[in-house]
């Protein structure tokens, strides 16, 4: 695996890829890699001749400074994991390459996808995500880019960005990889104690329960039942919403195809998110 850190190295790679006309698949990450990230890389390698993974912790998408400071950094393990899993290129830019002084970030209207859930509780988060992903796309110029449904609202925002700017990039959604007990893999799980890891599986149990309730209750009734479950839990619920999978609008009386439940909850001071399709 080759590590690309500078603009010159990136330009040399672009020249090489263009002359060979190979399909480039791209997996953007913030590092602290786990098998969820690796599943994206595996899919990318199946579908594309060349795989590029980036590790960049984007300061713009952290509305909470402490969260940014505490974000885990495991670069040497990440490099090992990517090498073992056949990644061709690791793009490891510093902030000045992503945001040079004269850089004018792209502005895309995402309001309709941004007033609820993550957008509501993490103001500025998706504006930061759009800026960094657009910039990474501009630098890497992939044909395909791989994103996890674990971050369901992020996937919707990126899909909307690509569509509204008519970017020639296919966004490939990838399913959530879980621990055996159902806990969705996340870089933030590294900060959970083993007792907290057990408590956090409660989120998965709620998601499963949601699917069972959805067959007999309305979305509103399902939501009320699921929210009530958190009263008995150690976790502190931030939001639990049942939404349409495309518009992310809350559902009330009627299920729509692929309706999802999305949850954010705190386990101690660690914020976890997860989601699940409730109906076919
Ligand atoms: P992050 O490093 O958290 O920004 O995540 C980078 C990419 O990996 C995003 O597209 C995430 O949705 C995806 N991802 C994170 N966790 C998982 C998981 N458990 N399963 C599948 N994809 C994931």
mmCIF file of C-alpha atoms and ligand atoms in Angstrom:
data_model
loop_
_atom_site.group_PDB
_atom_site.id
_atom_site.type_symbol
_atom_site.label_atom_id
_atom_site.label_comp_id
_atom_site.label_asym_id
_atom_site.label_seq_id
_atom_site.Cartn_x
_atom_site.Cartn_y
_atom_site.Cartn_z
ATOM 1 C CA UNK A 1 0.000 0.000 0.000
ATOM 2 C CA UNK A 2 1.266 3.432 -0.932
ATOM 3 C CA UNK A 3 0.685 6.364 1.406
ATOM 4 C CA UNK A 4 -0.174 9.694 -0.230
ATOM 5 C CA UNK A 5 0.346 12.764 1.931
ATOM 6 C CA UNK A 6 1.138 15.701 -0.369
ATOM 7 C CA UNK A 7 -0.400 17.429 -3.382
ATOM 8 C CA UNK A 8 2.579 16.367 -5.535
ATOM 9 C CA UNK A 9 2.132 12.723 -4.564
ATOM 10 C CA UNK A 10 -1.569 13.019 -5.293
ATOM 11 C CA UNK A 11 -0.950 14.618 -8.703
ATOM 12 C CA UNK A 12 1.471 11.818 -9.625
ATOM 13 C CA UNK A 13 -1.155 9.246 -8.634
ATOM 14 C CA UNK A 14 -3.855 11.024 -10.688
ATOM 15 C CA UNK A 15 -1.574 11.039 -13.764
ATOM 16 C CA UNK A 16 -0.888 7.338 -13.340
ATOM 17 C CA UNK A 17 -4.556 6.431 -12.845
ATOM 18 C CA UNK A 18 -5.665 8.510 -15.830
ATOM 19 C CA UNK A 19 -3.089 6.951 -18.148
ATOM 20 C CA UNK A 20 -4.162 3.437 -17.072
ATOM 21 C CA UNK A 21 -7.898 4.386 -17.197
ATOM 22 C CA UNK A 22 -8.620 2.358 -14.119
ATOM 23 C CA UNK A 23 -11.800 2.657 -12.058
ATOM 24 C CA UNK A 24 -11.063 4.268 -8.717
ATOM 25 C CA UNK A 25 -13.110 3.329 -5.658
ATOM 26 C CA UNK A 26 -12.893 5.593 -2.624
ATOM 27 C CA UNK A 27 -13.606 4.983 1.069
ATOM 28 C CA UNK A 28 -13.456 8.162 3.201
ATOM 29 C CA UNK A 29 -12.866 7.573 6.920
ATOM 30 C CA UNK A 30 -11.715 9.321 10.077
ATOM 31 C CA UNK A 31 -9.439 6.435 11.074
ATOM 32 C CA UNK A 32 -9.551 4.254 14.213
ATOM 33 C CA UNK A 33 -10.501 1.591 11.734
ATOM 34 C CA UNK A 34 -12.582 -1.503 12.493
ATOM 35 C CA UNK A 35 -14.270 -4.255 10.510
ATOM 36 C CA UNK A 36 -17.090 -1.869 9.499
ATOM 37 C CA UNK A 37 -14.569 0.263 7.596
ATOM 38 C CA UNK A 38 -12.894 -2.853 6.237
ATOM 39 C CA UNK A 39 -16.227 -4.111 4.849
ATOM 40 C CA UNK A 40 -16.404 -0.903 2.779
ATOM 41 C CA UNK A 41 -12.856 -1.494 1.534
ATOM 42 C CA UNK A 42 -13.713 -5.108 0.628
ATOM 43 C CA UNK A 43 -16.738 -4.030 -1.403
ATOM 44 C CA UNK A 44 -14.647 -1.336 -3.063
ATOM 45 C CA UNK A 45 -11.970 -3.882 -4.009
ATOM 46 C CA UNK A 46 -14.583 -6.232 -5.482
ATOM 47 C CA UNK A 47 -15.993 -3.492 -7.695
ATOM 48 C CA UNK A 48 -13.030 -1.270 -8.616
ATOM 49 C CA UNK A 49 -9.546 -1.790 -10.033
ATOM 50 C CA UNK A 50 -7.979 0.674 -7.598
ATOM 51 C CA UNK A 51 -8.917 1.284 -3.967
ATOM 52 C CA UNK A 52 -8.205 4.520 -2.106
ATOM 53 C CA UNK A 53 -8.982 4.901 1.600
ATOM 54 C CA UNK A 54 -8.607 8.300 3.243
ATOM 55 C CA UNK A 55 -8.034 9.025 6.905
ATOM 56 C CA UNK A 56 -8.789 12.611 7.817
ATOM 57 C CA UNK A 57 -10.379 13.814 11.023
ATOM 58 C CA UNK A 58 -12.307 16.801 9.756
ATOM 59 C CA UNK A 59 -12.362 19.570 12.380
ATOM 60 C CA UNK A 60 -15.305 21.272 10.612
ATOM 61 C CA UNK A 61 -17.759 18.475 11.372
ATOM 62 C CA UNK A 62 -17.192 18.436 15.132
ATOM 63 C CA UNK A 63 -19.602 20.805 16.839
ATOM 64 C CA UNK A 64 -18.168 19.620 20.168
ATOM 65 C CA UNK A 65 -14.427 20.405 20.659
ATOM 66 C CA UNK A 66 -14.006 17.741 23.340
ATOM 67 C CA UNK A 67 -15.388 15.089 20.988
ATOM 68 C CA UNK A 68 -12.741 16.127 18.421
ATOM 69 C CA UNK A 69 -9.940 16.058 21.002
ATOM 70 C CA UNK A 70 -10.999 12.634 22.271
ATOM 71 C CA UNK A 71 -11.477 11.125 18.815
ATOM 72 C CA UNK A 72 -9.305 7.970 18.823
ATOM 73 C CA UNK A 73 -6.100 7.942 16.775
ATOM 74 C CA UNK A 74 -4.663 4.510 15.967
ATOM 75 C CA UNK A 75 -2.717 5.266 12.796
ATOM 76 C CA UNK A 76 -0.127 2.475 12.935
ATOM 77 C CA UNK A 77 -2.822 -0.174 13.525
ATOM 78 C CA UNK A 78 -4.927 1.408 10.769
ATOM 79 C CA UNK A 79 -2.026 1.154 8.311
ATOM 80 C CA UNK A 80 -1.510 -2.496 9.240
ATOM 81 C CA UNK A 81 -5.209 -3.310 8.834
ATOM 82 C CA UNK A 82 -5.443 -1.581 5.459
ATOM 83 C CA UNK A 83 -2.287 -3.307 4.216
ATOM 84 C CA UNK A 84 -3.563 -6.731 5.331
ATOM 85 C CA UNK A 85 -6.814 -6.081 3.507
ATOM 86 C CA UNK A 86 -5.252 -5.148 0.199
ATOM 87 C CA UNK A 87 -5.840 -1.393 0.106
ATOM 88 C CA UNK A 88 -3.870 0.154 -2.787
ATOM 89 C CA UNK A 89 -3.564 3.749 -1.547
ATOM 90 C CA UNK A 90 -4.006 5.461 1.796
ATOM 91 C CA UNK A 91 -4.667 9.171 1.426
ATOM 92 C CA UNK A 92 -3.451 10.863 4.595
ATOM 93 C CA UNK A 93 -3.733 14.610 4.037
ATOM 94 C CA UNK A 94 -3.097 17.337 6.562
ATOM 95 C CA UNK A 95 -5.545 20.196 7.113
ATOM 96 C CA UNK A 96 -3.652 22.576 4.799
ATOM 97 C CA UNK A 97 -4.064 20.239 1.833
ATOM 98 C CA UNK A 98 -7.792 19.849 2.445
ATOM 99 C CA UNK A 99 -8.416 23.511 3.237
ATOM 100 C CA UNK A 100 -5.698 25.699 1.677
ATOM 101 C CA UNK A 101 -5.877 29.382 2.669
ATOM 102 C CA UNK A 102 -7.515 30.444 -0.586
ATOM 103 C CA UNK A 103 -9.977 27.533 -0.692
ATOM 104 C CA UNK A 104 -13.638 28.420 -1.264
ATOM 105 C CA UNK A 105 -15.690 25.534 0.111
ATOM 106 C CA UNK A 106 -18.703 24.329 -1.822
ATOM 107 C CA UNK A 107 -22.132 25.311 -0.538
ATOM 108 C CA UNK A 108 -25.003 22.888 -1.136
ATOM 109 C CA UNK A 109 -28.509 23.364 0.187
ATOM 110 C CA UNK A 110 -29.206 20.461 2.539
ATOM 111 C CA UNK A 111 -31.802 22.145 4.764
ATOM 112 C CA UNK A 112 -34.552 19.589 4.089
ATOM 113 C CA UNK A 113 -32.261 16.772 5.335
ATOM 114 C CA UNK A 114 -30.589 18.755 8.088
ATOM 115 C CA UNK A 115 -33.268 20.032 10.465
ATOM 116 C CA UNK A 116 -33.859 16.654 12.119
ATOM 117 C CA UNK A 117 -31.867 14.020 14.069
ATOM 118 C CA UNK A 118 -28.069 14.488 13.675
ATOM 119 C CA UNK A 119 -28.583 17.822 11.909
ATOM 120 C CA UNK A 120 -30.710 19.093 14.795
ATOM 121 C CA UNK A 121 -28.512 17.855 17.641
ATOM 122 C CA UNK A 122 -25.140 18.515 15.997
ATOM 123 C CA UNK A 123 -25.516 21.964 14.446
ATOM 124 C CA UNK A 124 -23.008 22.541 11.642
ATOM 125 C CA UNK A 125 -22.103 18.848 11.450
ATOM 126 C CA UNK A 126 -23.466 18.091 7.981
ATOM 127 C CA UNK A 127 -22.294 21.410 6.554
ATOM 128 C CA UNK A 128 -18.802 20.221 7.619
ATOM 129 C CA UNK A 129 -19.361 16.749 6.178
ATOM 130 C CA UNK A 130 -20.465 18.178 2.815
ATOM 131 C CA UNK A 131 -17.408 20.449 2.672
ATOM 132 C CA UNK A 132 -14.901 17.720 3.419
ATOM 133 C CA UNK A 133 -16.466 14.994 1.276
ATOM 134 C CA UNK A 134 -16.780 17.345 -1.690
ATOM 135 C CA UNK A 135 -13.140 18.354 -1.259
ATOM 136 C CA UNK A 136 -12.010 14.726 -0.974
ATOM 137 C CA UNK A 137 -13.988 13.861 -4.116
ATOM 138 C CA UNK A 138 -12.351 16.804 -5.888
ATOM 139 C CA UNK A 139 -8.878 15.582 -4.924
ATOM 140 C CA UNK A 140 -9.362 11.836 -5.454
ATOM 141 C CA UNK A 141 -11.810 11.938 -8.401
ATOM 142 C CA UNK A 142 -13.252 8.477 -7.786
ATOM 143 C CA UNK A 143 -15.812 6.748 -9.990
ATOM 144 C CA UNK A 144 -17.415 5.133 -6.943
ATOM 145 C CA UNK A 145 -17.470 6.041 -3.247
ATOM 146 C CA UNK A 146 -18.484 3.760 -0.380
ATOM 147 C CA UNK A 147 -20.486 4.888 2.649
ATOM 148 C CA UNK A 148 -22.005 2.970 5.562
ATOM 149 C CA UNK A 149 -25.744 2.940 6.259
ATOM 150 C CA UNK A 150 -24.633 3.086 9.917
ATOM 151 C CA UNK A 151 -24.532 6.851 9.293
ATOM 152 C CA UNK A 152 -27.884 6.860 7.531
ATOM 153 C CA UNK A 153 -28.491 10.595 7.488
ATOM 154 C CA UNK A 154 -24.936 11.215 6.271
ATOM 155 C CA UNK A 155 -25.552 8.798 3.405
ATOM 156 C CA UNK A 156 -28.743 10.704 2.488
ATOM 157 C CA UNK A 157 -26.916 14.053 2.610
ATOM 158 C CA UNK A 158 -24.018 12.830 0.446
ATOM 159 C CA UNK A 159 -26.367 11.182 -2.049
ATOM 160 C CA UNK A 160 -28.257 14.482 -2.284
ATOM 161 C CA UNK A 161 -25.008 16.463 -2.719
ATOM 162 C CA UNK A 162 -23.831 14.244 -5.579
ATOM 163 C CA UNK A 163 -27.215 14.456 -7.283
ATOM 164 C CA UNK A 164 -27.664 18.185 -6.910
ATOM 165 C CA UNK A 165 -24.144 18.950 -8.198
ATOM 166 C CA UNK A 166 -24.418 16.237 -10.911
ATOM 167 C CA UNK A 167 -21.074 14.783 -9.830
ATOM 168 C CA UNK A 168 -20.035 11.745 -11.925
ATOM 169 C CA UNK A 169 -19.657 9.545 -8.838
ATOM 170 C CA UNK A 170 -21.728 6.543 -7.815
ATOM 171 C CA UNK A 171 -22.464 6.434 -4.086
ATOM 172 C CA UNK A 172 -22.506 2.825 -2.891
ATOM 173 C CA UNK A 173 -24.349 2.187 0.408
ATOM 174 C CA UNK A 174 -22.875 -0.576 2.593
ATOM 175 C CA UNK A 175 -24.677 -2.424 5.356
ATOM 176 C CA UNK A 176 -23.848 -1.933 9.039
ATOM 177 C CA UNK A 177 -21.357 -4.394 10.492
ATOM 178 C CA UNK A 178 -22.135 -5.385 14.069
ATOM 179 C CA UNK A 179 -20.459 -7.162 16.953
ATOM 180 C CA UNK A 180 -21.889 -10.624 17.708
ATOM 181 C CA UNK A 181 -24.157 -9.107 20.364
ATOM 182 C CA UNK A 182 -25.569 -6.620 17.841
ATOM 183 C CA UNK A 183 -23.651 -3.481 18.851
ATOM 184 C CA UNK A 184 -22.874 -1.530 15.675
ATOM 185 C CA UNK A 185 -19.125 -1.234 15.216
ATOM 186 C CA UNK A 186 -17.892 2.304 15.706
ATOM 187 C CA UNK A 187 -14.567 4.007 16.371
ATOM 188 C CA UNK A 188 -16.209 5.488 19.454
ATOM 189 C CA UNK A 189 -16.750 1.987 20.927
ATOM 190 C CA UNK A 190 -13.026 1.970 21.799
ATOM 191 C CA UNK A 191 -13.867 4.438 24.540
ATOM 192 C CA UNK A 192 -16.541 2.211 26.106
ATOM 193 C CA UNK A 193 -15.656 0.138 29.176
ATOM 194 C CA UNK A 194 -16.615 -3.543 28.946
ATOM 195 C CA UNK A 195 -19.649 -2.871 31.184
ATOM 196 C CA UNK A 196 -20.697 0.006 28.927
ATOM 197 C CA UNK A 197 -20.275 -2.189 25.849
ATOM 198 C CA UNK A 198 -22.855 -4.554 27.309
ATOM 199 C CA UNK A 199 -25.210 -1.673 28.154
ATOM 200 C CA UNK A 200 -24.837 -0.285 24.642
ATOM 201 C CA UNK A 201 -26.268 -3.467 23.084
ATOM 202 C CA UNK A 202 -29.598 -2.183 24.400
ATOM 203 C CA UNK A 203 -29.768 0.041 21.316
ATOM 204 C CA UNK A 204 -29.752 -3.028 19.062
ATOM 205 C CA UNK A 205 -32.437 -4.701 21.179
ATOM 206 C CA UNK A 206 -34.634 -1.618 20.719
ATOM 207 C CA UNK A 207 -34.079 -1.698 16.949
ATOM 208 C CA UNK A 208 -35.094 -5.379 16.809
ATOM 209 C CA UNK A 209 -38.128 -4.715 18.976
ATOM 210 C CA UNK A 210 -39.068 -1.906 16.585
ATOM 211 C CA UNK A 211 -39.185 -4.323 13.685
ATOM 212 C CA UNK A 212 -41.489 -6.657 15.637
ATOM 213 C CA UNK A 213 -43.832 -3.806 16.670
ATOM 214 C CA UNK A 214 -43.968 -2.354 13.162
ATOM 215 C CA UNK A 215 -46.039 -5.290 11.937
ATOM 216 C CA UNK A 216 -48.979 -4.374 14.191
ATOM 217 C CA UNK A 217 -48.612 -0.718 15.245
ATOM 218 C CA UNK A 218 -48.460 2.629 13.437
ATOM 219 C CA UNK A 219 -45.109 4.465 13.240
ATOM 220 C CA UNK A 220 -46.216 6.856 15.980
ATOM 221 C CA UNK A 221 -47.288 4.037 18.311
ATOM 222 C CA UNK A 222 -44.069 2.135 17.577
ATOM 223 C CA UNK A 223 -42.008 5.217 18.363
ATOM 224 C CA UNK A 224 -43.815 5.812 21.665
ATOM 225 C CA UNK A 225 -43.265 2.193 22.752
ATOM 226 C CA UNK A 226 -39.589 2.291 21.835
ATOM 227 C CA UNK A 227 -38.947 5.632 23.552
ATOM 228 C CA UNK A 228 -40.584 4.252 26.720
ATOM 229 C CA UNK A 229 -38.107 1.330 26.761
ATOM 230 C CA UNK A 230 -35.276 3.795 27.406
ATOM 231 C CA UNK A 231 -36.777 4.665 30.799
ATOM 232 C CA UNK A 232 -35.541 1.290 32.045
ATOM 233 C CA UNK A 233 -32.094 1.653 30.506
ATOM 234 C CA UNK A 234 -28.725 3.039 31.616
ATOM 235 C CA UNK A 235 -28.500 4.889 28.322
ATOM 236 C CA UNK A 236 -29.678 8.442 27.878
ATOM 237 C CA UNK A 237 -31.770 8.795 24.762
ATOM 238 C CA UNK A 238 -31.122 11.883 22.651
ATOM 239 C CA UNK A 239 -33.575 11.100 19.866
ATOM 240 C CA UNK A 240 -35.502 8.191 18.433
ATOM 241 C CA UNK A 241 -37.219 8.910 15.138
ATOM 242 C CA UNK A 242 -39.082 6.784 12.639
ATOM 243 C CA UNK A 243 -38.525 8.319 9.240
ATOM 244 C CA UNK A 244 -38.995 7.903 5.535
ATOM 245 C CA UNK A 245 -35.737 6.509 4.158
ATOM 246 C CA UNK A 246 -35.403 9.126 1.409
ATOM 247 C CA UNK A 247 -36.795 12.391 2.754
ATOM 248 C CA UNK A 248 -35.997 11.562 6.423
ATOM 249 C CA UNK A 249 -39.387 13.066 7.316
ATOM 250 C CA UNK A 250 -40.934 11.638 10.492
ATOM 251 C CA UNK A 251 -43.736 9.124 9.937
ATOM 252 C CA UNK A 252 -46.926 9.262 11.879
ATOM 253 C CA UNK A 253 -49.848 7.038 10.859
ATOM 254 C CA UNK A 254 -48.622 5.242 7.743
ATOM 255 C CA UNK A 255 -45.587 3.106 7.001
ATOM 256 C CA UNK A 256 -43.705 3.778 3.787
ATOM 257 C CA UNK A 257 -41.429 1.269 2.052
ATOM 258 C CA UNK A 258 -38.048 0.981 3.788
ATOM 259 C CA UNK A 259 -39.098 3.150 6.767
ATOM 260 C CA UNK A 260 -36.232 3.409 9.286
ATOM 261 C CA UNK A 261 -35.834 3.923 12.960
ATOM 262 C CA UNK A 262 -32.840 6.102 13.863
ATOM 263 C CA UNK A 263 -31.469 6.428 17.386
ATOM 264 C CA UNK A 264 -28.840 8.545 19.135
ATOM 265 C CA UNK A 265 -28.127 7.792 22.789
ATOM 266 C CA UNK A 266 -25.403 8.471 25.316
ATOM 267 C CA UNK A 267 -23.622 5.666 27.122
ATOM 268 C CA UNK A 268 -21.809 7.637 29.823
ATOM 269 C CA UNK A 269 -20.345 10.550 27.857
ATOM 270 C CA UNK A 270 -20.041 8.564 24.635
ATOM 271 C CA UNK A 271 -22.590 9.314 21.972
ATOM 272 C CA UNK A 272 -23.711 6.335 19.893
ATOM 273 C CA UNK A 273 -25.943 6.237 16.832
ATOM 274 C CA UNK A 274 -27.617 3.369 15.029
ATOM 275 C CA UNK A 275 -30.559 2.712 12.715
ATOM 276 C CA UNK A 276 -32.553 -0.126 11.237
ATOM 277 C CA UNK A 277 -35.030 -0.706 8.442
ATOM 278 C CA UNK A 278 -38.378 -1.550 10.010
ATOM 279 C CA UNK A 279 -40.554 -2.506 7.043
ATOM 280 C CA UNK A 280 -39.756 -3.975 3.636
HETATM 281 P P1 LIG B 1 -16.037 7.195 10.074
HETATM 282 O O1 LIG B 1 -14.597 6.822 10.128
HETATM 283 O O2 LIG B 1 -16.781 6.955 11.336
HETATM 284 O O3 LIG B 1 -16.257 8.571 9.482
HETATM 285 O O4 LIG B 1 -16.703 6.182 9.044
HETATM 286 C C1 LIG B 1 -16.224 6.063 7.729
HETATM 287 C C2 LIG B 1 -17.213 5.258 6.943
HETATM 288 O O5 LIG B 1 -17.366 3.960 7.534
HETATM 289 C C3 LIG B 1 -18.614 5.898 6.908
HETATM 290 O O6 LIG B 1 -19.161 5.750 5.600
HETATM 291 C C4 LIG B 1 -19.364 5.081 7.927
HETATM 292 O O7 LIG B 1 -20.765 5.045 7.693
HETATM 293 C C5 LIG B 1 -18.753 3.705 7.722
HETATM 294 N N1 LIG B 1 -18.954 2.876 8.914
HETATM 295 C C6 LIG B 1 -18.724 3.210 10.200
HETATM 296 N N2 LIG B 1 -19.088 2.202 11.025
HETATM 297 C C7 LIG B 1 -19.566 1.220 10.238
HETATM 298 C C8 LIG B 1 -20.105 -0.083 10.489
HETATM 299 N N3 LIG B 1 -20.241 -0.560 11.713
HETATM 300 N N4 LIG B 1 -20.497 -0.832 9.426
HETATM 301 C C9 LIG B 1 -20.382 -0.352 8.164
HETATM 302 N N5 LIG B 1 -19.875 0.864 7.859
HETATM 303 C C10 LIG B 1 -19.479 1.645 8.882
#
